[in-house]
XYZ file of C-alpha atoms in Angstrom:
687
model
C -24.905 60.922 141.446
C -24.885 59.234 138.042
C -21.949 57.074 137.069
C -22.148 58.273 133.420
C -19.278 60.548 132.393
C -20.296 64.118 131.861
C -19.662 66.263 128.860
C -15.940 66.634 128.439
C -15.193 63.643 130.635
C -12.904 60.943 129.357
C -14.641 58.129 127.400
C -17.743 60.070 126.462
C -18.994 59.991 122.852
C -22.031 61.826 121.463
C -24.915 59.645 120.208
C -25.804 59.967 116.521
C -28.832 62.064 115.743
C -31.913 60.057 114.939
C -32.871 60.567 111.265
C -35.464 58.444 109.402
C -33.555 58.903 106.150
C -30.246 57.785 107.607
C -31.096 54.534 109.257
C -28.311 51.988 109.159
C -28.852 49.302 106.429
C -28.399 45.803 107.700
C -28.667 42.283 106.285
C -29.710 41.859 102.640
C -30.743 45.529 102.434
C -27.085 46.421 102.179
C -26.960 44.679 98.745
C -29.788 46.778 97.265
C -28.510 49.984 95.602
C -29.901 53.268 96.880
C -31.715 55.737 94.616
C -28.585 57.883 94.669
C -26.512 54.967 93.345
C -29.043 54.139 90.611
C -29.291 57.751 89.483
C -25.540 58.122 89.497
C -25.117 54.945 87.466
C -27.670 56.052 84.869
C -26.010 59.450 84.553
C -22.653 57.754 84.099
C -24.046 55.497 81.324
C -25.608 58.485 79.580
C -22.316 60.378 79.799
C -20.339 57.401 78.426
C -22.783 56.852 75.527
C -22.959 60.563 74.760
C -19.195 60.836 74.887
C -18.867 57.805 72.626
C -21.306 59.253 70.110
C -19.551 62.610 70.110
C -16.135 60.949 69.802
C -17.370 58.673 67.020
C -18.890 61.552 65.122
C -15.654 63.565 65.412
C -13.282 60.693 64.678
C -15.118 58.998 61.793
C -14.844 61.062 58.619
C -16.534 60.553 55.279
C -14.006 58.379 53.402
C -13.211 58.242 49.724
C -15.527 55.953 47.732
C -14.655 52.253 47.911
C -13.175 50.323 45.011
C -16.511 48.926 43.837
C -16.112 50.827 40.577
C -13.099 48.605 39.871
C -14.700 45.329 40.854
C -12.372 42.346 40.502
C -13.252 39.248 38.546
C -14.360 36.069 40.257
C -12.283 33.110 39.044
C -14.012 29.722 38.828
C -11.881 26.585 38.599
C -12.592 22.938 37.853
C -11.779 20.398 40.554
C -8.345 19.798 39.004
C -7.446 23.506 39.183
C -7.927 24.284 35.493
C -9.891 27.433 34.682
C -13.628 27.100 34.210
C -14.507 30.786 33.783
C -13.794 34.341 34.875
C -16.606 36.695 35.759
C -16.754 40.125 37.300
C -16.783 42.884 34.717
C -18.759 45.756 36.230
C -21.915 46.816 34.413
C -22.738 50.326 35.610
C -23.715 53.697 34.116
C -24.455 56.542 36.503
C -27.408 58.803 35.700
C -28.882 61.945 37.235
C -32.065 61.839 39.257
C -33.809 63.742 36.471
C -33.147 60.756 34.181
C -35.030 58.419 36.496
C -38.846 58.687 36.323
C -40.515 59.824 39.544
C -42.633 56.634 39.700
C -39.463 54.544 39.572
C -37.939 56.624 42.370
C -41.097 56.254 44.429
C -41.173 52.510 43.759
C -37.707 52.110 45.284
C -38.742 54.187 48.294
C -41.900 52.080 48.692
C -39.791 48.930 48.603
C -36.902 49.994 50.820
C -37.578 53.136 52.902
C -40.967 54.861 52.728
C -40.025 57.514 55.285
C -36.804 58.492 53.522
C -37.597 62.172 52.923
C -38.846 62.932 56.452
C -36.791 60.681 58.682
C -33.324 60.733 60.174
C -30.472 59.195 58.241
C -30.300 56.363 60.776
C -32.776 54.139 62.590
C -31.162 53.388 65.995
C -33.786 50.812 67.015
C -33.381 48.804 63.824
C -29.593 49.053 64.081
C -29.570 47.803 67.670
C -31.770 44.893 66.645
C -29.497 44.033 63.724
C -26.372 44.419 65.867
C -27.783 42.151 68.556
C -28.573 39.498 65.923
C -25.008 39.637 64.639
C -23.537 39.319 68.142
C -25.825 36.439 69.128
C -25.633 34.561 65.844
C -29.229 35.316 64.890
C -30.583 35.939 61.420
C -28.822 38.632 59.416
C -30.741 41.893 59.095
C -29.571 45.204 57.747
C -31.587 47.507 60.004
C -30.631 50.227 57.529
C -32.250 53.276 55.985
C -31.568 54.135 52.345
C -28.875 56.555 53.519
C -27.135 53.767 55.416
C -27.448 51.376 52.490
C -25.906 54.008 50.224
C -23.031 54.468 52.678
C -22.484 50.711 52.698
C -22.584 50.485 48.891
C -20.489 53.548 48.101
C -18.073 54.032 50.988
C -17.789 50.755 52.889
C -18.355 47.083 52.069
C -20.908 44.324 52.662
C -19.260 42.793 55.753
C -21.763 42.002 58.523
C -19.704 43.293 61.474
C -20.404 45.629 64.368
C -17.421 47.819 63.379
C -18.769 48.324 59.873
C -22.250 49.092 61.249
C -20.762 51.698 63.602
C -18.899 53.413 60.744
C -22.045 53.284 58.646
C -23.961 54.995 61.474
C -21.604 57.968 61.828
C -20.967 58.447 58.101
C -24.725 58.432 57.483
C -25.196 61.128 60.158
C -22.555 63.323 58.540
C -23.947 62.812 55.057
C -27.382 63.796 56.313
C -25.955 67.174 57.361
C -23.769 67.768 54.305
C -25.678 66.218 51.378
C -29.291 66.647 50.258
C -31.793 63.805 50.313
C -32.022 63.932 46.520
C -28.262 63.500 46.208
C -28.321 60.496 48.543
C -31.180 58.920 46.588
C -29.341 59.506 43.310
C -26.246 57.812 44.720
C -28.287 54.922 46.074
C -30.027 54.291 42.748
C -26.670 54.315 40.952
C -24.892 51.934 43.348
C -27.553 49.342 44.247
C -27.182 45.851 42.815
C -30.142 44.567 40.795
C -28.835 41.164 39.678
C -27.683 40.117 36.184
C -24.412 41.914 36.967
C -26.299 45.209 36.780
C -25.152 47.941 39.180
C -27.501 50.922 39.268
C -30.956 51.434 37.831
C -29.686 52.417 34.355
C -27.860 49.094 33.908
C -30.849 47.273 35.420
C -33.291 48.893 32.969
C -31.125 47.672 30.094
C -30.559 44.202 31.563
C -34.235 43.470 32.301
C -36.163 45.549 29.753
C -33.670 46.577 27.068
C -34.374 50.284 27.563
C -33.023 53.417 29.212
C -34.009 54.155 32.803
C -35.826 57.313 31.676
C -38.215 55.145 29.624
C -39.237 52.799 32.455
C -42.968 52.434 33.070
C -44.348 52.507 36.588
C -44.896 48.739 36.529
C -41.342 48.098 35.317
C -39.911 50.475 37.903
C -41.807 48.604 40.611
C -40.332 45.289 39.462
C -36.786 46.683 39.508
C -37.480 48.082 42.978
C -38.589 44.612 44.093
C -35.287 43.161 42.870
C -33.157 45.273 45.225
C -34.288 43.170 48.186
C -33.096 39.888 46.646
C -32.064 39.936 42.958
C -31.342 36.227 42.857
C -34.735 35.255 44.267
C -36.937 37.534 42.179
C -35.517 37.138 38.652
C -38.451 35.300 37.047
C -36.453 34.331 33.960
C -33.531 32.808 35.836
C -35.787 31.119 38.402
C -39.281 30.486 36.977
C -40.233 28.585 40.133
C -39.945 31.835 42.123
C -42.348 33.787 39.931
C -45.127 33.829 42.545
C -42.742 35.294 45.133
C -41.567 37.931 42.670
C -45.115 38.914 41.751
C -46.045 39.135 45.438
C -43.090 41.446 46.074
C -44.123 43.562 43.046
C -47.630 43.900 44.489
C -46.106 44.921 47.834
C -44.197 47.744 46.141
C -47.249 49.024 44.262
C -49.441 48.832 47.355
C -46.835 50.882 49.220
C -46.900 53.523 46.491
C -50.690 53.760 46.784
C -50.481 53.996 50.564
C -47.962 56.836 50.379
C -50.041 58.745 47.798
C -47.499 58.263 44.997
C -49.851 56.215 42.809
C -53.616 56.252 42.388
C -55.473 53.057 43.170
C -57.227 53.239 39.814
C -53.927 53.187 37.907
C -52.526 50.540 40.194
C -55.509 48.228 39.621
C -55.001 48.338 35.842
C -51.355 47.278 35.976
C -50.161 43.872 34.853
C -46.930 42.240 35.934
C -44.212 43.341 33.442
C -42.359 40.152 32.544
C -38.668 40.987 32.139
C -36.724 40.072 29.003
C -34.618 36.949 28.904
C -31.143 37.661 30.184
C -28.365 38.337 27.719
C -25.313 36.669 29.288
C -21.745 37.618 28.532
C -20.268 35.767 25.569
C -17.489 34.453 27.811
C -20.087 32.254 29.505
C -21.172 30.439 26.374
C -21.701 26.688 26.227
C -21.919 24.962 29.602
C -19.698 27.479 31.437
C -22.510 29.929 32.150
C -24.774 27.246 33.620
C -21.978 25.976 35.840
C -20.958 29.429 37.062
C -24.549 30.411 37.876
C -25.152 27.105 39.693
C -22.013 27.619 41.795
C -22.954 31.215 42.592
C -26.475 30.184 43.591
C -25.027 27.434 45.778
C -22.851 29.932 47.649
C -25.712 32.417 48.042
C -28.529 29.990 48.892
C -26.449 28.264 51.558
C -25.496 31.604 53.163
C -21.813 30.996 52.451
C -21.224 34.301 50.664
C -23.565 37.291 50.519
C -24.931 37.945 47.021
C -23.720 41.535 46.798
C -20.307 40.673 48.201
C -19.943 37.904 45.639
C -20.960 40.337 42.900
C -18.156 42.685 43.945
C -15.686 39.992 42.943
C -12.215 38.967 44.038
C -13.111 35.356 44.822
C -11.179 32.319 43.667
C -13.572 29.380 43.691
C -12.530 25.783 43.116
C -15.581 23.739 42.168
C -16.197 19.998 42.530
C -16.865 19.667 38.784
C -14.502 17.292 36.982
C -13.505 18.153 33.379
C -13.546 14.525 32.201
C -17.039 13.837 33.522
C -18.279 17.238 32.381
C -17.094 16.509 28.846
C -18.638 13.022 28.988
C -22.060 14.371 29.941
C -22.063 17.079 27.277
C -20.995 14.546 24.649
C -23.656 12.012 25.704
C -26.470 14.562 25.428
C -25.236 15.726 22.046
C -24.806 12.269 20.502
C -27.822 10.523 22.038
C -30.336 13.360 21.697
C -29.403 16.651 20.074
C -27.962 15.155 16.878
C -31.258 13.306 16.326
C -33.372 16.455 16.293
C -34.488 18.224 13.123
C -35.483 21.734 14.150
C -36.101 22.838 10.582
C -38.700 20.225 9.615
C -40.155 19.285 13.022
C -41.518 22.123 15.116
C -41.660 19.962 18.257
C -37.891 19.424 18.049
C -37.453 23.140 18.773
C -39.031 22.541 22.179
C -36.600 19.824 23.294
C -34.326 20.669 26.204
C -32.128 18.496 28.415
C -30.710 18.649 31.922
C -28.292 16.461 33.819
C -26.577 16.220 37.190
C -24.111 13.682 38.545
C -23.135 13.252 42.214
C -20.509 11.182 44.017
C -22.605 9.333 46.656
C -19.756 9.049 49.168
C -18.663 12.694 49.181
C -21.777 14.551 48.036
C -19.712 16.337 45.378
C -21.442 17.331 42.148
C -18.980 16.110 39.521
C -20.862 17.014 36.316
C -23.843 19.064 35.191
C -25.636 19.759 31.915
C -27.733 22.922 31.831
C -28.783 23.274 28.179
C -27.491 23.668 24.654
C -25.766 27.009 25.374
C -26.044 29.502 28.214
C -26.133 32.410 25.764
C -29.075 30.826 23.886
C -31.045 29.087 26.639
C -30.518 31.017 29.855
C -32.460 28.856 32.338
C -30.415 25.987 33.789
C -32.319 22.755 33.128
C -30.337 21.002 35.861
C -31.480 23.317 38.653
C -34.946 24.527 37.590
C -37.868 23.299 39.685
C -40.896 23.493 37.426
C -41.262 20.068 35.754
C -42.935 17.033 37.334
C -40.527 14.228 38.191
C -43.120 11.571 37.385
C -42.390 7.968 38.254
C -38.825 8.678 39.391
C -40.556 9.542 42.695
C -41.914 5.985 43.147
C -38.710 4.564 44.677
C -39.142 7.025 47.566
C -42.534 5.420 48.318
C -40.999 1.981 48.496
C -38.105 3.238 50.634
C -40.627 4.817 53.004
C -42.658 1.601 53.160
C -39.603 -0.412 54.249
C -38.386 2.374 56.561
C -41.752 2.604 58.352
C -42.515 -1.144 58.276
C -45.760 -0.303 56.501
C -48.477 -2.805 55.694
C -51.164 -3.172 53.065
C -54.850 -2.563 53.813
C -55.225 -6.241 54.760
C -52.199 -6.192 57.077
C -49.435 -7.686 54.888
C -45.922 -6.286 55.317
C -44.844 -4.321 52.226
C -41.728 -5.766 50.575
C -40.542 -6.271 47.012
C -42.563 -9.497 46.855
C -45.849 -8.085 48.198
C -48.622 -8.314 45.612
C -51.019 -5.495 44.725
C -53.931 -5.108 42.345
C -52.576 -3.397 39.234
C -55.901 -2.947 37.469
C -56.168 0.262 35.465
C -58.233 2.958 37.202
C -58.528 0.863 40.354
C -59.945 3.071 43.126
C -57.559 3.681 45.991
C -58.919 2.376 49.313
C -58.304 3.750 52.798
C -59.495 1.897 55.913
C -61.908 -0.119 53.815
C -63.484 2.895 52.146
C -63.124 4.208 48.635
C -61.304 7.513 48.252
C -62.565 8.543 44.824
C -58.962 8.562 43.586
C -58.492 6.131 40.666
C -55.424 7.030 38.558
C -54.814 5.590 35.123
C -51.944 3.296 34.266
C -49.776 4.215 31.291
C -51.648 3.351 28.087
C -54.627 2.245 30.247
C -53.043 -1.180 30.722
C -54.181 -3.514 33.528
C -51.796 -5.936 35.243
C -53.985 -7.862 37.704
C -52.219 -9.126 40.835
C -48.605 -8.007 40.547
C -45.641 -7.979 42.987
C -44.207 -4.600 43.961
C -40.917 -5.301 42.178
C -42.698 -5.950 38.884
C -44.918 -2.921 39.444
C -41.720 -0.870 39.781
C -40.300 -2.456 36.608
C -43.395 -1.448 34.641
C -44.257 1.688 36.593
C -47.810 0.627 37.471
C -49.614 3.723 38.786
C -52.486 1.760 40.375
C -50.072 -0.077 42.660
C -48.131 2.951 43.866
C -51.204 5.132 44.324
C -52.486 2.510 46.769
C -49.071 2.083 48.374
C -48.893 5.831 48.981
C -52.058 5.650 51.084
C -50.864 2.475 52.828
C -47.616 4.128 53.885
C -49.129 7.572 54.489
C -48.445 10.633 52.303
C -46.744 12.532 55.126
C -44.353 9.666 55.802
C -43.601 9.433 52.096
C -42.833 13.159 51.961
C -40.618 12.923 55.060
C -38.628 10.088 53.473
C -38.143 12.049 50.258
C -36.808 14.989 52.303
C -34.566 12.691 54.345
C -33.062 11.366 51.126
C -32.282 14.849 49.864
C -35.236 16.624 48.265
C -35.549 20.185 49.609
C -38.306 20.611 52.168
C -39.705 23.455 50.069
C -39.850 21.399 46.848
C -42.799 22.788 44.855
C -45.931 20.664 44.468
C -44.993 17.972 47.004
C -48.346 17.611 48.791
C -49.198 15.455 51.775
C -51.984 13.670 49.923
C -52.437 10.720 47.600
C -51.178 12.523 44.496
C -47.643 12.583 45.915
C -47.291 8.938 44.905
C -47.307 9.605 41.169
C -44.582 12.255 41.103
C -46.410 15.570 40.840
C -43.498 17.181 42.740
C -41.343 19.496 40.642
C -37.892 18.812 42.070
C -34.866 19.755 39.991
C -32.606 17.307 38.204
C -29.900 18.145 40.755
C -32.319 17.590 43.662
C -33.183 14.143 42.330
C -29.515 13.257 41.808
C -28.836 14.137 45.433
C -31.708 11.954 46.643
C -30.697 8.980 44.481
C -27.122 9.406 45.735
C -28.460 8.772 49.245
C -29.947 5.474 48.060
C -26.588 4.566 46.515
C -24.909 5.434 49.826
C -27.066 2.949 51.748
C -29.409 5.581 53.175
C -26.794 8.081 54.314
C -27.283 11.697 53.301
C -24.987 14.666 53.816
C -24.626 18.202 52.576
C -24.070 18.081 48.823
C -21.627 20.584 47.409
C -20.525 22.320 44.222
C -17.534 24.035 45.877
C -14.515 22.436 47.486
C -12.533 25.616 48.190
C -13.154 29.362 48.074
C -10.798 32.220 48.938
C -10.738 35.996 48.643
C -7.290 37.470 49.001
C -5.930 35.936 52.179
C -9.385 35.012 53.455
C -10.451 31.361 53.322
C -14.221 31.063 53.081
C -15.728 28.553 55.498
C -17.699 25.844 53.701
C -20.270 23.430 55.155
C -19.046 19.953 56.052
C -20.450 16.988 54.116
C -21.265 15.309 57.458
C -23.370 12.352 56.215
C -26.008 10.943 58.547
C -28.056 7.729 58.352
C -31.321 9.318 57.214
C -33.122 6.082 56.319
C -32.177 2.591 57.403
C -29.706 0.680 55.304
C -32.295 -2.057 54.805
C -34.747 0.485 53.353
C -32.199 2.009 50.964
C -30.676 -1.313 49.917
C -34.102 -2.901 49.369
C -34.916 -0.044 47.018
C -31.614 -0.559 45.196
C -32.439 -4.245 44.762
C -35.796 -3.407 43.196
C -34.297 -0.691 40.973
C -31.670 -3.120 39.674
C -34.587 -5.120 38.341
C -35.875 -2.028 36.479
C -32.566 -1.876 34.577
C -32.268 -5.619 34.048
C -35.775 -6.226 32.744
C -38.014 -3.183 33.131
C -38.456 0.206 31.541
C -34.823 1.175 32.164
C -33.122 -1.493 30.078
C -31.394 1.088 27.867
C -29.220 1.966 30.887
C -27.498 -1.394 30.483
C -25.292 0.345 27.919
C -23.214 1.626 30.855
C -21.767 -1.883 31.066
C -21.914 -1.902 34.875
C -24.235 -3.043 37.658
C -26.847 -0.294 37.829
C -30.098 0.622 39.555
C -32.527 3.177 38.228
C -36.039 4.366 37.491
C -37.720 5.956 34.493
C -40.296 8.696 34.749
C -42.643 10.687 32.544
C -44.408 13.912 33.506
C -48.093 14.557 32.857
C -48.890 15.004 29.151
C -45.354 13.848 28.344
C -43.905 17.317 28.958
C -40.797 15.766 30.513
C -39.049 12.394 30.559
C -36.554 11.270 33.201
C -34.068 8.590 34.059
C -32.615 8.559 37.568
C -30.026 5.917 38.289
C -26.785 4.978 39.962
C -23.878 2.616 40.170
C -22.125 2.070 43.523
C -19.847 5.036 42.788
C -21.943 7.521 40.793
C -25.562 8.791 40.947
C -26.841 10.588 37.855
C -30.195 11.973 36.743
C -31.035 12.945 33.163
C -34.153 14.903 32.167
C -35.557 15.779 28.751
C -38.087 18.616 28.776
C -40.394 20.387 26.365
C -40.610 24.189 26.382
C -41.484 26.875 23.856
C -38.467 29.185 23.811
C -40.575 32.177 22.819
C -43.453 31.937 25.302
C -41.790 29.828 27.989
C -44.819 27.498 28.029
C -44.147 23.813 28.759
C -44.871 21.630 25.716
C -45.574 17.892 25.222
C -42.819 15.926 23.520
C -45.102 13.891 21.245
C -43.368 13.431 17.907
C -39.956 14.708 19.033
C -37.077 13.213 17.014
C -39.697 11.507 14.832
C -40.928 9.239 17.635
C -44.532 8.898 18.732
C -43.516 9.548 22.347
C -40.442 10.305 24.435
C -40.292 8.235 27.623
C -37.745 7.964 30.412
C -36.543 4.625 29.061
C -35.626 6.244 25.740
C -33.360 9.272 25.404
C -32.829 9.875 29.159
C -31.785 6.260 29.862
C -29.608 6.175 26.736
C -27.852 9.401 27.721
C -27.400 8.048 31.243
C -25.807 4.835 29.973
C -23.487 6.619 27.558
C -22.388 9.181 30.161
C -21.863 6.634 32.944
C -19.774 4.384 30.704
C -17.488 7.267 29.722
C -17.342 8.847 33.193
C -16.219 5.577 34.821
C -13.967 4.398 32.001
C -10.818 2.829 33.433
C -12.365 2.374 36.875
C -12.827 -1.160 38.246
C -16.349 -2.532 38.002
C -18.068 -2.587 41.398
C -21.073 -4.624 42.466
C -23.680 -3.381 44.912
C -23.159 -4.515 48.508
C -26.736 -4.877 49.723
C -28.204 -5.763 53.105
C -31.968 -5.786 52.643
C -33.118 -7.959 55.559
C -35.488 -9.580 53.066
C -37.262 -6.370 52.075
C -35.701 -6.304 48.629
C -35.869 -10.002 47.781
C -37.506 -10.391 44.382
C -40.272 -12.990 43.986
C -39.330 -16.045 41.963
C -42.615 -15.753 40.084
C -41.896 -12.282 38.693
C -42.561 -12.103 34.982
C -39.349 -10.860 33.299
C -39.382 -8.453 30.406
C -37.452 -9.901 27.472
C -37.826 -7.122 24.915
C -34.458 -5.542 24.014
C -33.990 -1.845 24.808
C -34.996 0.546 22.043
C -35.062 4.290 21.568
C -38.860 4.145 21.564
C -39.027 2.859 25.120
C -41.857 1.157 26.975
C -44.031 3.318 29.237
C -42.376 4.750 32.312
């Protein structure tokens, strides 16, 4: 008889039925979710998302229009708190869709949303991508259709937040059900910002072409459509250096119209870029105020501190770094040393003369003064920030700094210092590794100097010497040093070849002042600034820190300062002695004498002055031969004189400071250097 208990006996339990699908999970298998769990989880997520979408759609209503129609003024203040300017009057005139030519409508669609008429009001994929970028700190993207952009412009604001994007999403969905596509497009065209304080295509047509929107040509409509993406970047009159980018964007719009069947290729091929009119600024921005306000606005926008459209909506209180005393001193110096000597009635060339200036505190990186032109309402382009004139020989100090920084040597192995001699023969062919390069630049006035030390070559701006030095150091190293000192990496015409040595780069006057400030600060460079405080209501806008870093060695910067002191004491920059203080500087002249420069500094102030030639009617750069009755205008003339006059006034009452230099021998001048004894004159020696 079996000892096992029978059915019903105490202690007996039935065995579980064997089932392949119900095997017990042991070990790590217990951590792996079953298909039932996965399916249930997915269904739960779908239900949560669906419920959220339904709740959002029901809870978010179409609000009343925002207060953009009553845009507040932006208030700009000098560093001492006194008022510089107020700006913010809204320029807008709403028009019906019938008053906007079809080609202009199609141009905007080609630029911003080609699928507008047959797509949903939202693009979830693009929105998710934009939202993820915002959450992770990535680049800002709108991810928006035209409907969403209209919602943002008309009902919400420009804040880059997930909450605002969510509201935009649901309002756009509701609008898509309640409002026609034509009505949305009409609203979008009337609320978009086109730059020049123009809201809507009617105001834009007047601001850029002096006509009504209904009279816009296809080419003009395409240009206005290109502006919507980035008004500040594509205004070819305000920023001539960006013209190629603007034209490329214009071509993109036209090509999109052809692709969508809105424009024939034959008509498109015949079109020429429609240059916009010069801007007509508000009278309240006359004199220097307009230049200063635009420079501050561009600083905030270009450094991603405040979004362009948000800034245009107003309400900001911006305290600049500009000091009234120094600002007045610079304006007065330009007027007395240059403008009062011009005769625009009897000398045509005098009509071409323009001037720019920028002054930076080397220790803080603050821009304390700026000169943009004779009057913002007469000459719109800021001569202090434009990047379309060659800097000439003011670039040569960067070569020498790079040579000391990189411990460079000549072709025969000699260490490059201030005392190193070079062959200064006119049209001497530049040599690389013992071979001729075919590059043989002329010296000013075709003068030859024979064997000459680097310091004297800097005094007299000997092209033959610095063309060779550029190859000895290496063009890429020279460019890297210039960028380390403060020139923007994207400075136009700054090639990595031998021509970099002679200043073909077209950096702005402000760019050069920033770079020379780094030399004055012993090789330290930080974020320069035009704004020391910005608020909007109770919001304090975060500004970049100055945060200076040692970008080039102190020995390299101080050696350059030593050599540039010699330029002022006995070289082409002697007119700068009128500042009455220890000074270092360099003159420069652009090709064909279309611009003349003086870039210099004292221990406490770095300032660059430029004098340029430009035809106000055509915008073409013009040589300055004969200006003010002189045969030529060089950097040692008007620019150096203006620099000296400004610096003397700007530092009046301040104790005189000497340079504290540690050159490690790199900046020691040779005892055999031939001094220049000629007194400074308006008609300066070559630069």
